[in-house]
XYZ file of C-alpha atoms in Angstrom:
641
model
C 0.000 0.000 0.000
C 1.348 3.398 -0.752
C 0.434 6.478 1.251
C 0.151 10.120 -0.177
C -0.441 12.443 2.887
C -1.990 16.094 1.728
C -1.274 18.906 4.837
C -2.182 22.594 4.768
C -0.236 25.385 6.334
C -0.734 29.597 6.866
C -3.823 29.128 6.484
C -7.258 27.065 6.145
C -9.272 27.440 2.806
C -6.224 26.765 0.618
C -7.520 23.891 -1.307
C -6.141 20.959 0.440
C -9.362 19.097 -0.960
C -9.051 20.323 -4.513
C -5.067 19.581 -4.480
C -5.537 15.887 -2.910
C -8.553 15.627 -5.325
C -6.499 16.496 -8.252
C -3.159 14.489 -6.927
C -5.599 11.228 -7.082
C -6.729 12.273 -10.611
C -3.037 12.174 -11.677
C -2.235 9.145 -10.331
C -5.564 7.354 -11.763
C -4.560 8.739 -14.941
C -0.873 6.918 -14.447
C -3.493 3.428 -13.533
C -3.183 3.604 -10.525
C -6.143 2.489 -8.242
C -6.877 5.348 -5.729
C -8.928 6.289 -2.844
C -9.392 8.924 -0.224
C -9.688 9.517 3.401
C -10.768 13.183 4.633
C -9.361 13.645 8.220
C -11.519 16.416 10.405
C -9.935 17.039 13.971
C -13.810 18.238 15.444
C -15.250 16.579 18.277
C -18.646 16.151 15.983
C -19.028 12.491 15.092
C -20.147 13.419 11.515
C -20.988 16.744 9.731
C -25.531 15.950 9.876
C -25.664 18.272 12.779
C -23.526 20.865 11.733
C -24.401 23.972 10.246
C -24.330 24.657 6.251
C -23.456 28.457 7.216
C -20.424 27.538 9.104
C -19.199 24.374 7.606
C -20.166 24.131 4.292
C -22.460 21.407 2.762
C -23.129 18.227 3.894
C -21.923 15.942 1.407
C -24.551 12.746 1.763
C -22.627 8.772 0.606
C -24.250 5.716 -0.489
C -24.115 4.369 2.912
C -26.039 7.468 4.394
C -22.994 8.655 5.221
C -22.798 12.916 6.287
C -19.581 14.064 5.608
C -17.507 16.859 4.658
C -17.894 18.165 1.249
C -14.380 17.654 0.408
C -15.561 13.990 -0.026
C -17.950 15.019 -2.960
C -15.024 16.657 -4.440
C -13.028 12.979 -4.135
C -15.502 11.276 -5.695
C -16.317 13.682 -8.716
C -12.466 13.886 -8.999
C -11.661 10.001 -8.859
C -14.889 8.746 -9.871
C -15.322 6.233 -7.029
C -17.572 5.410 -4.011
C -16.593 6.134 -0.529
C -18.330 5.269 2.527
C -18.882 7.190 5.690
C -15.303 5.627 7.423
C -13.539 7.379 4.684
C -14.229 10.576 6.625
C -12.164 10.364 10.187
C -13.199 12.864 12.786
C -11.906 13.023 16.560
C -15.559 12.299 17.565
C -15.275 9.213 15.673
C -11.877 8.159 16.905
C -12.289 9.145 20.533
C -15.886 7.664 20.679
C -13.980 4.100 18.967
C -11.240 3.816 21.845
C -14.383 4.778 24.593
C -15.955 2.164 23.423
C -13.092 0.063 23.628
C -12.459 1.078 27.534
C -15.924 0.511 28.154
C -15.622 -3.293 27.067
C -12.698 -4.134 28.839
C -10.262 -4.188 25.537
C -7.612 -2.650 27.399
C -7.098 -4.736 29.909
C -6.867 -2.036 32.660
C -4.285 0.322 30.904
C -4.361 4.054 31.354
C -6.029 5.385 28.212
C -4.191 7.925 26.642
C -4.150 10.329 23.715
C -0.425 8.308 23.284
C -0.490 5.609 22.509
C -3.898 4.779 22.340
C -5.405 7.461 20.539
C -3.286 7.711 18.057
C -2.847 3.898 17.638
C -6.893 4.065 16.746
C -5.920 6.864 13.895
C -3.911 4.715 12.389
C -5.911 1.206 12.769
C -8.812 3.273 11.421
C -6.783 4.371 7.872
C -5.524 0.936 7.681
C -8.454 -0.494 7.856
C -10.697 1.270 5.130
C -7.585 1.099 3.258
C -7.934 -2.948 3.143
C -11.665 -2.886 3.011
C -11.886 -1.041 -0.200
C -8.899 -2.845 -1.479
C -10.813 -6.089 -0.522
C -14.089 -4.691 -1.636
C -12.513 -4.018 -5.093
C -14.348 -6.104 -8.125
C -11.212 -5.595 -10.775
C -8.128 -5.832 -8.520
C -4.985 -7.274 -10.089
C -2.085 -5.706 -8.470
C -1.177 -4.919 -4.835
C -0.835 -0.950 -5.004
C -3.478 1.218 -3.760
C -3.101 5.145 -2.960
C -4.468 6.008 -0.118
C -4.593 10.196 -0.448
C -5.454 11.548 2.944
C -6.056 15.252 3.208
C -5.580 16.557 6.808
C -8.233 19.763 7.445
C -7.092 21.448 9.847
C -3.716 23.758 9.341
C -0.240 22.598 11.194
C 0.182 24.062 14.515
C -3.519 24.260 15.287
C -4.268 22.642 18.618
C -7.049 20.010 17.172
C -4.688 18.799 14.907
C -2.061 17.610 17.030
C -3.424 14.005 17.831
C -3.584 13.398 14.128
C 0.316 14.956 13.610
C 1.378 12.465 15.986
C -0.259 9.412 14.638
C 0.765 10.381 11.130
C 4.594 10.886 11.790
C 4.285 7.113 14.032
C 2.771 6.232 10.787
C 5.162 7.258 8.314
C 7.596 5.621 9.996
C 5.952 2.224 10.557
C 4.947 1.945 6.629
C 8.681 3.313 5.799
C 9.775 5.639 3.342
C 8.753 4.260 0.199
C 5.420 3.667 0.762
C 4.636 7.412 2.334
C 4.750 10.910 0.361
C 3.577 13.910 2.057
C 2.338 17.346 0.026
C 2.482 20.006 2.036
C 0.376 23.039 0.901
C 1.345 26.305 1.593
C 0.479 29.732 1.198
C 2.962 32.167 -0.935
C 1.512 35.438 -0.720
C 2.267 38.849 -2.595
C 2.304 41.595 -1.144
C -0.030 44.849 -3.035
C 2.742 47.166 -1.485
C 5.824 45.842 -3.190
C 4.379 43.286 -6.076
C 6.340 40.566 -4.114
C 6.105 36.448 -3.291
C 6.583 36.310 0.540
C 8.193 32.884 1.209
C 8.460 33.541 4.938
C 5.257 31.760 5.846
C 6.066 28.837 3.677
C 9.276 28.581 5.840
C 7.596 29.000 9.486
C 4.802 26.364 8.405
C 7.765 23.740 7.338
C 9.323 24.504 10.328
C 6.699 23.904 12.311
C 5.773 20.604 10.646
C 9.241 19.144 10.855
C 9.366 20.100 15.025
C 5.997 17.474 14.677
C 7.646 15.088 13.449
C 6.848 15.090 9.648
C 8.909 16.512 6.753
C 7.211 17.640 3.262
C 8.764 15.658 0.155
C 6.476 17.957 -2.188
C 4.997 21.438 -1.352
C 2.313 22.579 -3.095
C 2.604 26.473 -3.221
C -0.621 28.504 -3.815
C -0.341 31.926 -4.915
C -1.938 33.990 -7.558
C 0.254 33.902 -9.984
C 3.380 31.002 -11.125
C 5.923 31.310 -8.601
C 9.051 33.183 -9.767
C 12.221 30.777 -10.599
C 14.285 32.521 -7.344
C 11.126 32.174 -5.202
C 11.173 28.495 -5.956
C 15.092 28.330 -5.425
C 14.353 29.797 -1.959
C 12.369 28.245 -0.947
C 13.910 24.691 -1.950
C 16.827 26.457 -0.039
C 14.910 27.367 2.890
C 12.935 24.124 3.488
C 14.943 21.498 2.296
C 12.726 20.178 -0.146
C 14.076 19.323 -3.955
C 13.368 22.312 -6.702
C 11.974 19.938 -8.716
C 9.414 18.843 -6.257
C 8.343 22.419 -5.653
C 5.109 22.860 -7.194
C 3.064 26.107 -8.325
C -0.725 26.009 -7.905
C -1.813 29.574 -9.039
C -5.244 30.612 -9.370
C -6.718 29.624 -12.435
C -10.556 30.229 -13.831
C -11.907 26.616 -12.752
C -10.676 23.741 -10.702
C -10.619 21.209 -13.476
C -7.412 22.981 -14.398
C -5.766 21.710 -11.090
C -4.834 18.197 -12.714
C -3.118 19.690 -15.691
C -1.262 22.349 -13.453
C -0.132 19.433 -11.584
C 1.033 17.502 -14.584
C 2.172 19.901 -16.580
C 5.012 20.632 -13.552
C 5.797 16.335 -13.527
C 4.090 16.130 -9.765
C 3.231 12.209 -10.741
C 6.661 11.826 -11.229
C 7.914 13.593 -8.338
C 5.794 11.403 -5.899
C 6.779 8.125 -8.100
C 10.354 9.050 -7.380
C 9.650 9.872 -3.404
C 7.486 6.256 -3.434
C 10.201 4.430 -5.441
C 7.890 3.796 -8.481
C 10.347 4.480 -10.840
C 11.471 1.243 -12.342
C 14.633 0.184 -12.942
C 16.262 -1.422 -16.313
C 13.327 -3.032 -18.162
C 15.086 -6.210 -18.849
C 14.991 -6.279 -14.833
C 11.838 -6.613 -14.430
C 10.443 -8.675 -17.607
C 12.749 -11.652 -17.985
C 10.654 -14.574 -19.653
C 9.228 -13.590 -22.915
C 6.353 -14.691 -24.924
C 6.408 -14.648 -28.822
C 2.814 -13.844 -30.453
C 2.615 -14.392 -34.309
C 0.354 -10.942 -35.836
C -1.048 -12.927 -39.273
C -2.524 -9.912 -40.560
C -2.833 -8.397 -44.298
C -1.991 -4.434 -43.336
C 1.090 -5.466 -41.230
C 3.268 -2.773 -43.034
C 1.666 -0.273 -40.268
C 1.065 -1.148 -36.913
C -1.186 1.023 -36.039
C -3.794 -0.759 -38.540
C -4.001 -3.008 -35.186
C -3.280 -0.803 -32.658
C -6.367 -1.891 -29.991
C -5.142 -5.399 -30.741
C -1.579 -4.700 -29.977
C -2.416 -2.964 -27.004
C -4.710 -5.933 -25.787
C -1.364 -7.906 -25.871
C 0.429 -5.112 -23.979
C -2.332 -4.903 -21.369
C -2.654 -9.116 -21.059
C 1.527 -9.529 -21.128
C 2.373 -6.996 -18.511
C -0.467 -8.938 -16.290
C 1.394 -12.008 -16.790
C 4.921 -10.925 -15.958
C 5.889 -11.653 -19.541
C 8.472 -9.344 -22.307
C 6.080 -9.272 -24.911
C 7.562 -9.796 -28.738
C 5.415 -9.421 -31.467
C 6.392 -11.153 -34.917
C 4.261 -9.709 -37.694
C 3.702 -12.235 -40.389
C 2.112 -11.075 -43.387
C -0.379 -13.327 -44.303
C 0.220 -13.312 -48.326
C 4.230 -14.600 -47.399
C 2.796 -18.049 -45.951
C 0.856 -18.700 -49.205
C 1.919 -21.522 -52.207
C 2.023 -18.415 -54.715
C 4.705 -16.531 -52.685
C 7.101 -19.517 -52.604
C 7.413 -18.984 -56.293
C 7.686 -15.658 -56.380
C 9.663 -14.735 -53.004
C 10.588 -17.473 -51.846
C 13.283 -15.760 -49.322
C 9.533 -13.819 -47.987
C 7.923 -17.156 -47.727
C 10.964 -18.841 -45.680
C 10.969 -15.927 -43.438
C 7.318 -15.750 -42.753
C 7.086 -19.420 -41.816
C 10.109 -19.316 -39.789
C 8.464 -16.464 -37.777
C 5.456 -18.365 -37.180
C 6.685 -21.422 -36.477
C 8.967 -19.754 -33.484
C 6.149 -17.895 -32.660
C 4.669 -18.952 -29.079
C 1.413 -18.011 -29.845
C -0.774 -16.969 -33.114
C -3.246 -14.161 -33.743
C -5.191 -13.727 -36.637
C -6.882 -10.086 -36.216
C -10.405 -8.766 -37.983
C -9.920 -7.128 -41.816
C -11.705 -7.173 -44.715
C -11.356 -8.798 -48.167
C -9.921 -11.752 -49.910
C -6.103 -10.502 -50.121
C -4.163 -12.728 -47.433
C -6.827 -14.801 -46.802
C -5.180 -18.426 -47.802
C -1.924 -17.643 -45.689
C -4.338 -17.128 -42.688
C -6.118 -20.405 -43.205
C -2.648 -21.834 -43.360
C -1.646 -20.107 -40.117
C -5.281 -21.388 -38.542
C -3.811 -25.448 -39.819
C -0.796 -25.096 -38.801
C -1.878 -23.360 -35.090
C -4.485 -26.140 -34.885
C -2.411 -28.981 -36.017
C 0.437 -28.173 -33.529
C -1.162 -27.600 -30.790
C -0.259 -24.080 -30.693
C -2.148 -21.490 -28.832
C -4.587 -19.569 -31.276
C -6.877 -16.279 -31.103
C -9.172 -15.337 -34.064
C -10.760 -12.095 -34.013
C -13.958 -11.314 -36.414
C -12.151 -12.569 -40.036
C -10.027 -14.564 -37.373
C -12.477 -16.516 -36.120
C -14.141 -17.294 -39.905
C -11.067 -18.542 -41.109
C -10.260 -20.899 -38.371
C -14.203 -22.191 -39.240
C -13.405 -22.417 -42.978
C -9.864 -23.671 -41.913
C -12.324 -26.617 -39.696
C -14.239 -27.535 -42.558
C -11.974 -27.859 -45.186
C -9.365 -29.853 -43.703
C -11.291 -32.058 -40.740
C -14.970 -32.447 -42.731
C -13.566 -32.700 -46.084
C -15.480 -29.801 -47.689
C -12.658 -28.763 -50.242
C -14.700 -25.684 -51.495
C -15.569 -24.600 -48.028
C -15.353 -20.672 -48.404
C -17.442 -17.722 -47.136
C -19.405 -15.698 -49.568
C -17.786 -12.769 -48.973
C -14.325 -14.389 -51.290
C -16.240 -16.652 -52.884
C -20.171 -15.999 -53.663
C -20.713 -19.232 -55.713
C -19.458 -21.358 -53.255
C -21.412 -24.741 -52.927
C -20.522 -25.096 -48.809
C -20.662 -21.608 -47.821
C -19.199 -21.727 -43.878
C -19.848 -17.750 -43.792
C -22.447 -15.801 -45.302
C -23.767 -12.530 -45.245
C -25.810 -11.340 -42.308
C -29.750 -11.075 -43.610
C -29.987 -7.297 -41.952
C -26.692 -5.996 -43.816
C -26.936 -3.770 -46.968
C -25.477 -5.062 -50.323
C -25.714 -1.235 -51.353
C -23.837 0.550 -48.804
C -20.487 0.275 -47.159
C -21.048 2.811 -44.797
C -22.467 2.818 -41.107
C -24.390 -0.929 -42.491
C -22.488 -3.284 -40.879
C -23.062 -5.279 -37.320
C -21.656 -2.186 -35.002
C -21.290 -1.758 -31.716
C -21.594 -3.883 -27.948
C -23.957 -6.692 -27.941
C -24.702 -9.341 -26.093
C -23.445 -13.367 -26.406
C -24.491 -15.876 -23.683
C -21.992 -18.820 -23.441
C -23.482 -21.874 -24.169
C -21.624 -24.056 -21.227
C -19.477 -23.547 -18.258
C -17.294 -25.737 -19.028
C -15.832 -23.878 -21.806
C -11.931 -22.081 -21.800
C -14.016 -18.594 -23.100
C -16.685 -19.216 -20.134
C -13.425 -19.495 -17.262
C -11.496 -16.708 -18.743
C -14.627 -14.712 -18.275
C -15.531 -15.862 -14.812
C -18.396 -18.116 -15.754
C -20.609 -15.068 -16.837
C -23.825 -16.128 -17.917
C -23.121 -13.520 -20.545
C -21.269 -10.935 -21.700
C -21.121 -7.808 -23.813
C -18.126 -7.151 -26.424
C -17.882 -4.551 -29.637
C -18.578 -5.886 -33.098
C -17.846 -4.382 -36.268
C -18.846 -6.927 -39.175
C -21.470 -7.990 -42.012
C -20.407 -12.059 -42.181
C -21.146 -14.387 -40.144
C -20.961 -18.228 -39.453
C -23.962 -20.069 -42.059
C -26.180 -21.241 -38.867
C -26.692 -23.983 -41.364
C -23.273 -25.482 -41.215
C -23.049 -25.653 -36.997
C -24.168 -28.896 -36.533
C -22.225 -30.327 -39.041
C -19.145 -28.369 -37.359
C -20.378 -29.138 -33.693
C -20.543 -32.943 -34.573
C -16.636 -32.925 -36.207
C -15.450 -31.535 -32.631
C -15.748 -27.924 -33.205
C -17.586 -26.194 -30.471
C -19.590 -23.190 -30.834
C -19.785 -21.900 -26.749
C -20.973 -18.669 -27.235
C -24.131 -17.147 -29.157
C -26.175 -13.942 -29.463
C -29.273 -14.062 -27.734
C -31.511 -15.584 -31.006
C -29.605 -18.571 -30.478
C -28.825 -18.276 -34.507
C -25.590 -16.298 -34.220
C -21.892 -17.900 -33.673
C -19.763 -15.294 -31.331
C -17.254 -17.814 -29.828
C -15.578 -20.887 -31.332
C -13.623 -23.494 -29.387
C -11.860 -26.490 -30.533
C -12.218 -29.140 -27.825
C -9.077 -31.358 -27.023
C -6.842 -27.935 -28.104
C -4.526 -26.098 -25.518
C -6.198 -23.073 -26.482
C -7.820 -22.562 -29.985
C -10.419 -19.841 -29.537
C -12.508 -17.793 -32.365
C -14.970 -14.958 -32.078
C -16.969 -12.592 -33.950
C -16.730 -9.551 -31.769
C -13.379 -7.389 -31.108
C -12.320 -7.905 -27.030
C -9.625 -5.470 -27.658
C -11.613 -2.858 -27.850
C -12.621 -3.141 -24.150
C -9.277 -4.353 -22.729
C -7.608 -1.705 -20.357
C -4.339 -1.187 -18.585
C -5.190 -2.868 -15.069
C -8.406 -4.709 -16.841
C -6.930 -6.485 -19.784
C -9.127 -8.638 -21.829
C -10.097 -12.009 -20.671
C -9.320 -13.576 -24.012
C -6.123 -12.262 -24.361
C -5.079 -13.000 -20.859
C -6.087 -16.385 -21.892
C -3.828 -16.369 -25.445
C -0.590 -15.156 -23.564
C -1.568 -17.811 -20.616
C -1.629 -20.741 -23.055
C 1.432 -19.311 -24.949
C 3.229 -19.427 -21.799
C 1.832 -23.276 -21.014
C 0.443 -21.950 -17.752
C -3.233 -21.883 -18.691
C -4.319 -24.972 -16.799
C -2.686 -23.917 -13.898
C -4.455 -20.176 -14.236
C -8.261 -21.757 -14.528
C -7.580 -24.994 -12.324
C -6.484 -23.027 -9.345
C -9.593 -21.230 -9.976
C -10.186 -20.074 -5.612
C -11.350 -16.454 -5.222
C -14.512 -15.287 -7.090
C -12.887 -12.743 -9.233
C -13.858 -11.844 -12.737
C -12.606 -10.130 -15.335
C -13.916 -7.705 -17.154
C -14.538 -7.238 -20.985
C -12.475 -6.761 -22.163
C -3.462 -3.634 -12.848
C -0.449 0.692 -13.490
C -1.809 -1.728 -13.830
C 0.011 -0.942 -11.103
C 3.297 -2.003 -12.916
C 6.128 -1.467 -13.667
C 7.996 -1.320 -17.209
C 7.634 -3.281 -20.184
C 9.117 -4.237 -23.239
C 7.751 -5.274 -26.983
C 9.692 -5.883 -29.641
C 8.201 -5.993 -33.164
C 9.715 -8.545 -34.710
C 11.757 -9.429 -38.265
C 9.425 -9.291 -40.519
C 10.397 -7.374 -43.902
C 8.187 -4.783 -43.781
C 7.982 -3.929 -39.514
C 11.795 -3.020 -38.205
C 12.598 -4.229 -34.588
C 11.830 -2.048 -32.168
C 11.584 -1.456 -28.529
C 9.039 0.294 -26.241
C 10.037 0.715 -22.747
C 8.617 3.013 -20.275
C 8.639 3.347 -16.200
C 6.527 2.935 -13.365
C 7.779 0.633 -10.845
C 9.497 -2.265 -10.026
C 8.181 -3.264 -6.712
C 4.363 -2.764 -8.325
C 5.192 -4.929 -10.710
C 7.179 -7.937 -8.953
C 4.066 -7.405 -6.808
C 1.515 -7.687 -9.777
C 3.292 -10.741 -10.666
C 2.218 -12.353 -7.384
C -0.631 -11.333 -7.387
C -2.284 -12.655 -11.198
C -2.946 -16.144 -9.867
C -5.539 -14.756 -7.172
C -6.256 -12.401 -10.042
C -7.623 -14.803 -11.939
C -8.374 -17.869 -9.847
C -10.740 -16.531 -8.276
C -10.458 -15.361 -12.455
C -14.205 1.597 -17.695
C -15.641 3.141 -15.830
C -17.698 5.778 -17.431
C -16.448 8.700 -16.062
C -19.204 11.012 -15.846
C -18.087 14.658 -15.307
C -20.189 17.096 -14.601
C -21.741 19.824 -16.470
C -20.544 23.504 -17.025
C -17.355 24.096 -16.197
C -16.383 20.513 -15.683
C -17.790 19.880 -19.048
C -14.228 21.531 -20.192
C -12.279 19.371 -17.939
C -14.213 16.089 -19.832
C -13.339 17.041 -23.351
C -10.038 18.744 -23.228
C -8.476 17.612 -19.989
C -9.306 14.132 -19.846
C -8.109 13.563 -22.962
C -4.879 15.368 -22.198
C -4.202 13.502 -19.598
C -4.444 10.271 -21.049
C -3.012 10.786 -24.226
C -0.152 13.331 -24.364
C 2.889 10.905 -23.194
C 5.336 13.047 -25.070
C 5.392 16.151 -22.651
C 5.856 13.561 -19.662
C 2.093 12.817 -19.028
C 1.368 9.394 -18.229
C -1.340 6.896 -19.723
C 0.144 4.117 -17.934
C 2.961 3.194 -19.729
C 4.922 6.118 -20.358
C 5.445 6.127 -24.093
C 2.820 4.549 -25.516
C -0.761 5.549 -25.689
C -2.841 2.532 -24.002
């Protein structure tokens, strides 16, 4: 568990809330799984009974919670659910150890603010710490922020039990796992147009006699803090220049976030937790080889949601992802002829390939050197994932070879075939191209729990994936299929329409109509790729066997990880190349531990409010996931995800 302590100092009313609000943000943005505890040294037991006029308003939880209003901001910020025990008052704390007198638990021992009081603050953050790490539905790796934003300002008398129990804490979690912001105030005086940093100093001063020192402070002023203002008050306080950051007054708070990243805070508290990872070939030692038999594999990025999906399911496995891109024309009879030094290569890449993916695409270019890719994947044993065309080859593959149908084809390559395995959906248009096809999520129910594609998903009943297609698998030909050993274990709701294949008596040969990597997120990857790199890695039995906790994986932990590595591998067209980026090797060492219970046992729509934050969902959001070159993170610095 990692810590990120938020103080204030001067003054109250400085934005502690909106800071620790936006520091969570950040660090979501980085993958990070985050949550928030609001600590407010009054006697009240919650804020019900307290008036609006002199406290603000009272912020009402699922639980029927009253609390502060700082906790609305957390969960518009962050997007998650807290309970009424994420906001700690002394009322609450004092009225948990009376209780604990009262029933004996202390065995006749003086009951004191020290230890005893104190000892409850901590026991208290600890413990909704592990209950919403517990409570989580999509947990995969051990790290959890805990941002805890302390109300009151240092040196004021209420505060003092909480000071004490957070130094005693910082120094029983240790070093790494503990980052405290300070805010401060850095005013300007109208007189002389200058930043005082004099009551920036006191207030460090005064928090370092209490037994805490800042690693960050957060400065607010109204305008940027001069370059010899921060030097001082680096200087002055003993804090790094770097890790002195400006929070002036801008027009709305959704700007907060991108103040903070724009000035690298992520990385400043990644370097105070020891997040930043070390040498990548330190932390990803066994690698997996996945075959790409595509038709546009001169650019990547014509399967960039598929590569990604890899990226997402590799890192969760603890594997160095390299990813051989065969083009599928090279593996065909015809190219032997022609290019025969192309044909050599492309077989020799799939045949040292650990693992084979045929992605979605259109047309009949390529289309014989991914049947041959589906043979040769189902012949050896090797682990096998069809997507959309994927999956319609590996049927056409099926029927050719095992059933004998020669001519077996789908109508889209061949429209006079006489054992059409595919045919064109009944609602598509043989008009228009456009906006006619099969689009969007929709629903398949599997078939059987017994099924690999029923496991991987957590033995869903059903589930919903994104399609994008206008074939499908003749409904004609499935019983003919079923009865050869080829298993159709997933269907639309009809009953009529093939979404997953599986080939019984396979390691792991899986087909199906819809796209999973559209859904498949850093920390959430995609069940069916986790599944692919699994098998590729001959620990699949092992990873649904052990199948303890109840766990289930989304559609589709950083991840909470650390670096990774893909290489794109020789074939003519793609030049080697690697992608490494940091986050932390602990986290991911940790994440490696932690997959098995991930998955033996086995986005959320962030809704932002209107008006101003309406600006913060289209421009901000969207910067902060996807601007990696100015030192923003998605997860993996580097590479949009």
């Amino acid at each position: 568990m990692k810590y990120v302590l938020v103080t204030g100092g001067v003054v109250s009313g400085l934005g502690k809330g909106v800071t620790a609000s936006s520091i969570g943000l950040l660090l979501k943005a980085c993958g990070l799984r985050v949550t928030s505890i609001k600590i407010d040294p009054y006697l009240n037991t919650d804020a019900g009974t307290m008036s609006p006029v002199e406290h603000g308003e009272v912020f009402v939880l699922d639980d029927g919670g009253e609390v502060d209003l700082d906790l609305g901001n957390y969960e518009r910020f962050l997007d998650i659910k807290l309970t009424r025990d994420n906001n700690i008052t002394t009322g609450k704390i004092y009225q948990d150890v009376i209780d604990r007198e009262r029933r004996g638990d202390y065995l006749g021992k003086t009951v004191q603010v020290v230890p005893h009081i104190t000892d409850a603050i901590q026991e208290w953050i600890e413990r909704v710490a592990q209950y919403q790490w517990m409570g989580s539905q999509h947990q995969l790796f051990q790290w959890l922020f805990q941002i805890t934003d302390n109300f009151l300002v240092v040196g004021d008398i209420e505060s003092m039990p909480f000071i004490e129990a957070l130094g005693q804490f910082s120094y029983r979690v240790g070093s790494d796992n503990f980052c405290l912001i300070h805010v401060s105030l850095v005013p300007v005086l109208n007189v002389v147009g200058e930043q005082k940093t004099n009551p920036t100093q006191h207030s460090v001063r005064g928090l370092r006699c209490l037994g805490l020192t800042p690693h960050l402070i957060a400065c607010r002023s109204t305008t940027a803090l001069e370059e010899n203002v921060k030097t001082k008050v680096s200087q002055f306080c003993h804090v790094q220049k770097e890790n002195i950051i400006t929070l002036y007054d801008v027009s709305n708070i959704w700007h907060i976030p991108l103040l903070l990243r724009d000035q690298k805070a992520h990385e400043a508290i990644f370097k105070v937790l020891n997040l930043q990872g070390a040498e990548i070939c330190d932390m990803l030692h066994e690698p997996v080889r996945i075959a790409m038999v595509g038709k546009y594999t001169r650019l990547s990025d014509a399967y960039l949601s598929v590569i990604k999906a890899l990226v997402h399911a590799s890192v969760a496995r603890g594997k160095k992802l390299f990813v051989d891109w065969v083009p599928a024309g090279d593996l065909e009879d015809a190219t032997a002829k022609e290019n025969p030094d192309a044909y050599k290569a492309a077989w020799k890449l799939l045949k040292g390939a650990d693992g084979v993916l045929v992605p979605g695409g259109f047309g009949d270019r390529g289309v014989q050197g991914k049947i041959l890719a589906a043979k040769y994947a189902r012949e050896k044993r090797i682990p096998f994932l069809g997507i959309c065309l994927g999956m319609q080859i590996a049927v056409i593959e099926f029927a050719r070879s095992v059933l004998g149908l020669k001519d077996a084809n789908s109508t889209e390559f061949d429209p006079n075939t006489k054992n059409p395995c595919v045919i064109f959906m009944p609602e598509g248009s043989t008009t228009h191209m456009g906006a006619t096809m099969r689009l969007g999520s929709r629903r398949t129910y599997f078939q059987s729990t017994e099924s690999k594609s029923a496991k991987l998903y957590g033995n869903k009943r059903f589930i919903d994936e994104r399609h994008r297609h206008r074939y499908e698998v003749n409904p004609e030909m499935v019983a003919r299929l079923e009865n050869a050993g080829l298993s159709f274990t997933g269907k639309d709701e009809t009953g009529q329409r093939m979404e997953i294949v599986e080939l019984r008596n396979h390691p792991y040969f899986i087909g199906v109509q819809y796209h999973p990597e559209f859904k498949s997120r850093p920390g959430k990857p995609s069940a069916l790729f986790i599944g692919l790199i699994a098998a590729a890695c001959g620990q699949l039995d092992a990873f649904l066997q052990g199948s303890e906790s109840k766990r289930n994986i989304p559609n589709g932990p950083a991840n909470d990880m650390s670096q990774r590595h893909i290489s794109y591998g020789a074939s003519n067209d793609m030049p080697q190349r690697n992608i490494t980026n940091g986050a932390s090797n602990h986290m991911f060492q940790a994440a490696c531990g932690q997959l098995e219970s991930f998955f033996q046992g086995s986005e959320t729509k962030r809704n932002v409010p209107n008006g101003a934050a309406k600006a913060y969902q289209n421009g901000a959001a969207a910067k902060l996931a996807n601007r990696p070159q100015d030192g923003a993170y998605s997860i993996f610095n580097g590479m949009h995800l």
